[in-house]
Tab-separated table of C-alpha atoms and ligand atoms in Angstrom:
chain	number	residue	atom	x	y	z
A	1	MET	CA	60.502	-133.486	-140.622
A	2	SER	CA	61.090	-135.041	-144.023
A	3	PHE	CA	58.538	-135.604	-146.765
A	4	ILE	CA	58.896	-138.452	-149.239
A	5	ALA	CA	56.164	-138.604	-151.876
A	6	GLU	CA	56.311	-142.379	-152.213
A	7	HIS	CA	55.569	-142.821	-148.499
A	8	GLU	CA	53.041	-139.999	-148.278
A	9	ARG	CA	50.913	-140.882	-151.316
A	10	GLU	CA	48.039	-143.253	-150.711
A	11	ALA	CA	46.464	-145.258	-153.512
A	12	GLY	CA	42.979	-144.093	-154.441
A	13	PHE	CA	43.403	-140.693	-152.746
A	14	VAL	CA	43.473	-137.262	-154.367
A	15	HIS	CA	46.548	-135.348	-153.232
A	16	VAL	CA	45.952	-131.598	-153.168
A	17	VAL	CA	48.753	-129.068	-152.780
A	18	LEU	CA	47.411	-125.723	-151.586
A	19	ILE	CA	49.916	-122.917	-152.169
A	20	THR	CA	49.366	-119.665	-150.303
A	21	THR	CA	51.049	-116.327	-151.004
A	22	GLY	CA	51.130	-112.870	-149.443
A	23	SER	CA	47.600	-111.692	-150.132
A	24	VAL	CA	45.030	-111.048	-147.429
A	25	ALA	CA	42.965	-113.809	-149.031
A	26	SER	CA	45.407	-116.304	-147.488
A	27	ILE	CA	43.226	-115.877	-144.425
A	28	LYS	CA	40.870	-118.351	-146.163
A	29	ALA	CA	43.482	-121.145	-146.321
A	30	PRO	CA	42.301	-122.983	-143.178
A	31	LEU	CA	38.718	-122.911	-144.517
A	32	ILE	CA	39.817	-124.358	-147.859
A	33	VAL	CA	41.746	-127.165	-146.126
A	34	GLU	CA	38.905	-127.952	-143.728
A	35	GLU	CA	36.329	-128.040	-146.517
A	36	LEU	CA	38.458	-130.234	-148.814
A	37	LEU	CA	38.935	-132.702	-145.978
A	38	ARG	CA	35.161	-133.075	-145.649
A	39	TYR	CA	35.407	-135.234	-148.778
A	40	GLN	CA	36.408	-138.889	-148.929
A	41	LYS	CA	39.919	-139.909	-149.971
A	42	VAL	CA	41.474	-136.460	-150.017
A	43	LYS	CA	44.822	-135.436	-148.592
A	44	VAL	CA	46.015	-131.836	-148.453
A	45	GLU	CA	49.463	-130.323	-147.948
A	46	ALA	CA	49.813	-126.540	-147.707
A	47	VAL	CA	52.922	-124.744	-148.971
A	48	ALA	CA	53.247	-121.149	-147.816
A	49	THR	CA	55.401	-118.199	-148.764
A	50	LYS	CA	56.839	-116.212	-145.875
A	51	ALA	CA	54.442	-113.312	-146.573
A	52	SER	CA	51.359	-115.542	-146.537
A	53	LEU	CA	52.056	-116.586	-142.957
A	54	ALA	CA	51.052	-113.058	-141.872
A	55	PHE	CA	47.467	-114.143	-142.547
A	56	PHE	CA	47.211	-117.562	-140.877
A	57	THR	CA	49.347	-119.731	-138.639
A	58	LYS	CA	50.680	-123.229	-139.047
A	59	GLY	CA	48.467	-124.078	-136.073
A	60	ASP	CA	45.358	-122.935	-137.989
A	61	ILE	CA	46.191	-125.391	-140.764
A	62	ARG	CA	47.030	-128.140	-138.265
A	63	ASN	CA	43.623	-127.620	-136.631
A	64	ALA	CA	42.037	-127.882	-140.073
A	65	GLY	CA	43.740	-131.272	-140.526
A	66	SER	CA	46.819	-130.582	-142.638
A	67	ARG	CA	50.426	-129.343	-142.549
A	68	VAL	CA	52.282	-126.287	-143.808
A	69	TRP	CA	55.631	-126.464	-145.609
A	70	VAL	CA	57.888	-123.396	-145.726
A	71	ASP	CA	61.291	-122.367	-147.093
A	72	GLU	CA	63.071	-123.461	-143.898
A	73	ASP	CA	61.836	-127.037	-144.439
A	74	GLU	CA	63.640	-127.087	-147.800
A	75	TRP	CA	66.893	-125.632	-146.466
A	76	THR	CA	67.636	-127.711	-143.400
A	77	GLY	CA	71.367	-127.116	-143.760
A	78	THR	CA	72.406	-130.775	-143.759
A	79	PHE	CA	71.945	-132.020	-147.313
A	80	LYS	CA	73.565	-135.299	-148.394
A	81	ILE	CA	73.381	-136.902	-151.862
A	82	GLY	CA	70.273	-139.082	-151.974
A	83	ASP	CA	68.341	-137.024	-149.430
A	84	PRO	CA	64.804	-136.070	-150.549
A	85	ILE	CA	64.428	-132.568	-151.989
A	86	LEU	CA	61.221	-131.058	-150.680
A	87	HIS	CA	60.017	-129.146	-153.748
A	88	ILE	CA	60.566	-132.225	-155.933
A	89	GLU	CA	58.849	-134.543	-153.457
A	90	LEU	CA	55.855	-132.196	-153.220
A	91	ARG	CA	55.467	-132.072	-156.983
A	92	ARG	CA	55.714	-135.888	-157.148
A	93	TRP	CA	53.005	-136.062	-154.502
A	94	ALA	CA	50.602	-133.557	-156.095
A	95	ASP	CA	47.599	-134.623	-158.172
A	96	VAL	CA	46.409	-131.026	-158.338
A	97	VAL	CA	47.926	-127.684	-157.337
A	98	LEU	CA	45.933	-124.648	-156.204
A	99	VAL	CA	47.692	-121.309	-155.876
A	100	ALA	CA	45.079	-119.671	-153.689
A	101	PRO	CA	45.645	-116.818	-153.393
A	102	CYS	CA	48.262	-115.898	-156.000
A	103	SER	CA	49.878	-112.540	-155.195
A	104	ALA	CA	51.056	-110.135	-157.903
A	105	ASN	CA	54.604	-110.937	-156.822
A	106	THR	CA	54.303	-114.720	-157.138
A	107	LEU	CA	52.341	-114.353	-160.394
A	108	SER	CA	55.197	-112.302	-161.792
A	109	LYS	CA	57.765	-114.831	-160.596
A	110	ILE	CA	55.887	-117.742	-162.181
A	111	ALA	CA	55.548	-115.815	-165.462
A	112	HIS	CA	59.303	-115.198	-165.511
A	113	GLY	CA	60.344	-118.663	-164.381
A	114	ILE	CA	61.839	-117.380	-161.167
A	115	CYS	CA	62.222	-120.056	-158.518
A	116	ASP	CA	63.793	-118.507	-155.429
A	117	ASN	CA	61.642	-120.033	-152.685
A	118	LEU	CA	59.849	-123.305	-151.944
A	119	VAL	CA	56.619	-122.218	-153.655
A	120	THR	CA	58.189	-121.091	-156.915
A	121	SER	CA	60.683	-123.982	-157.034
A	122	LEU	CA	57.763	-126.372	-156.696
A	123	MET	CA	55.852	-124.535	-159.423
A	124	ARG	CA	58.866	-124.574	-161.744
A	125	ALA	CA	59.307	-128.337	-161.215
A	126	LEU	CA	55.651	-129.253	-161.867
A	127	ALA	CA	54.844	-131.726	-164.605
A	128	PRO	CA	52.700	-130.190	-167.357
A	129	THR	CA	50.198	-132.983	-166.699
A	130	THR	CA	49.481	-131.833	-163.134
A	131	PRO	CA	46.317	-129.718	-163.173
A	132	THR	CA	47.302	-126.325	-161.785
A	133	TYR	CA	44.963	-123.487	-160.872
A	134	ILE	CA	45.974	-119.905	-160.237
A	135	PHE	CA	43.600	-117.700	-158.224
A	136	PRO	CA	44.944	-114.137	-158.451
A	137	ALA	CA	44.145	-111.816	-155.553
A	138	MET	CA	45.350	-108.253	-155.359
A	139	ASN	CA	44.389	-104.608	-155.104
A	140	THR	CA	42.411	-103.376	-158.122
A	141	LEU	CA	45.195	-101.097	-159.359
A	142	MET	CA	47.720	-103.926	-159.032
A	143	TYR	CA	45.339	-106.054	-161.080
A	144	GLU	CA	44.856	-103.306	-163.678
A	145	HIS	CA	48.616	-102.660	-163.943
A	146	PRO	CA	49.695	-103.498	-167.505
A	147	LEU	CA	52.280	-105.975	-166.240
A	148	THR	CA	49.580	-108.063	-164.556
A	149	SER	CA	47.728	-108.781	-167.797
A	150	GLU	CA	51.020	-109.673	-169.450
A	151	HIS	CA	51.936	-112.056	-166.602
A	152	LEU	CA	48.476	-113.616	-166.718
A	153	ARG	CA	48.772	-114.081	-170.471
A	154	ILE	CA	52.074	-115.944	-170.089
A	155	VAL	CA	50.798	-118.073	-167.229
A	156	ARG	CA	47.632	-118.947	-169.180
A	157	ASP	CA	48.934	-119.272	-172.758
A	158	VAL	CA	52.581	-120.278	-172.337
A	159	VAL	CA	52.694	-122.165	-169.033
A	160	ARG	CA	49.106	-123.364	-169.574
A	161	TYR	CA	47.830	-123.083	-166.047
A	162	ASN	CA	44.138	-122.470	-165.392
A	163	VAL	CA	43.591	-118.898	-164.223
A	164	VAL	CA	40.371	-118.424	-162.248
A	165	GLY	CA	39.205	-114.975	-161.134
A	166	PRO	CA	39.821	-112.527	-159.665
A	167	ILE	CA	36.328	-111.313	-158.834
A	168	GLY	CA	34.947	-107.862	-158.065
A	169	LYS	CA	33.971	-106.889	-154.517
A	170	ASN	CA	34.901	-104.637	-151.607
A	171	LEU	CA	38.573	-105.406	-151.095
A	172	ALA	CA	40.221	-105.708	-147.697
A	173	CYS	CA	42.334	-102.632	-148.518
A	174	GLY	CA	39.172	-100.485	-148.758
A	175	ASP	CA	39.070	-100.224	-152.566
A	176	VAL	CA	36.062	-101.470	-154.481
A	177	GLY	CA	36.715	-103.311	-157.739
A	178	VAL	CA	38.168	-106.381	-159.383
A	179	GLY	CA	41.020	-108.090	-157.581
A	180	ALA	CA	39.511	-110.337	-154.933
A	181	MET	CA	40.233	-114.060	-154.878
A	182	THR	CA	37.497	-116.356	-156.183
A	183	GLU	CA	35.220	-117.385	-153.295
A	184	TRP	CA	36.921	-120.140	-151.305
A	185	ARG	CA	33.930	-122.483	-151.644
A	186	ASP	CA	34.151	-122.159	-155.440
A	187	ILE	CA	37.835	-123.078	-155.249
A	188	VAL	CA	36.984	-126.249	-153.339
A	189	LYS	CA	34.204	-126.996	-155.848
A	190	ILE	CA	36.733	-127.010	-158.708
A	191	VAL	CA	38.602	-129.883	-157.033
A	192	VAL	CA	35.379	-131.680	-156.078
A	193	ASP	CA	34.110	-131.525	-159.669
A	194	LEU	CA	37.479	-132.407	-161.220
A	195	PHE	CA	37.888	-135.604	-159.192
A	196	GLN	CA	34.178	-136.338	-158.584
A	197	LEU	CA	34.761	-136.320	-154.827
A	198	ALA	CA	32.074	-137.687	-152.521
A	199	PRO	CA	31.410	-136.134	-149.100
A	200	LYS	CA	32.487	-138.153	-146.069
A	201	LYS	CA	29.637	-139.975	-144.398
A	202	GLN	CA	28.295	-138.262	-141.254
A	203	GLU	CA	29.653	-139.862	-138.063
B	301	FMN	C1	48.564	-106.435	-145.221
B	301	FMN	C2	49.072	-106.727	-146.595
B	301	FMN	C3	48.201	-107.198	-147.543
B	301	FMN	C4	48.645	-107.493	-148.841
B	301	FMN	N1	47.756	-107.971	-149.761
B	301	FMN	C5	48.180	-108.264	-150.999
B	301	FMN	C6	47.280	-108.799	-151.960
B	301	FMN	O1	46.075	-108.991	-151.708
B	301	FMN	N2	47.775	-109.128	-153.185
B	301	FMN	C7	49.078	-108.948	-153.520
B	301	FMN	O2	49.439	-109.264	-154.638
B	301	FMN	N3	49.964	-108.439	-152.629
B	301	FMN	C8	49.553	-108.095	-151.384
B	301	FMN	N4	50.442	-107.616	-150.467
B	301	FMN	C9	51.851	-107.464	-150.843
B	301	FMN	C10	52.572	-108.818	-150.819
B	301	FMN	O3	52.433	-109.425	-149.530
B	301	FMN	C11	54.057	-108.633	-151.149
B	301	FMN	O4	54.163	-108.208	-152.501
B	301	FMN	C12	54.875	-109.863	-150.890
B	301	FMN	O5	56.208	-109.612	-151.287
B	301	FMN	C13	54.347	-111.084	-151.618
B	301	FMN	O6	55.241	-112.143	-151.447
B	301	FMN	P1	54.912	-113.616	-151.928
B	301	FMN	O7	54.435	-113.531	-153.333
B	301	FMN	O8	56.222	-114.331	-151.819
B	301	FMN	O9	53.921	-114.195	-150.995
B	301	FMN	C14	50.007	-107.312	-149.169
B	301	FMN	C15	50.882	-106.822	-148.205
B	301	FMN	C16	50.414	-106.512	-146.939
B	301	FMN	C17	51.393	-105.978	-145.923
């Protein structure tokens, strides 16, 4: 299945790329997709790291109304000059990028410019004009690790992404403290407010 931004973009629509990484909070991805698609003129494409697919299935996202792109879609093994390159096409398509959740690992990769999978190649190829939101989600001690604040500083002040959260609550790992992803409804609200989206009319 190939993806060509020019064919997939639709005039007047907001094109949302939802990136998921290997945090338990990825379990919320189908809810985020479903809720975004309750608004008029919105399209969503999900891009998942291998680890994030432990927490939802491609079928869950399909049922919510979208698709999931993974490393294997980038490396089909039959590249010819002129063929579309998935991470470039996805960044051409995106009007806004949500990294929800952002794992400690992917946060660190973004901060260091590493681009060794579809998610981080897409991030590295993003135009600075594409609004990009990072929603960290990790165990409290991972969050309090000195490297995390350094990575967040780089991502916020050097790369100039918007970092939202994490929030404090009972974490899935049993710890209580800061590290949970911002509530999924609040993530959707950021996009709704940014693009002044109107809900679809009831059928
Ligand atoms: C059940 C489970 C839950 C995890 N939850 C988190 C998490 O909330 N945040 C995090 O940063 N890493 C978490 N990890 C570790 C990441 O999945 C791991 O670091 C992985 O390499 C991340 O890869 P990715 O950034 O490419 O998705 C979890 C691992 C497991 C097995």
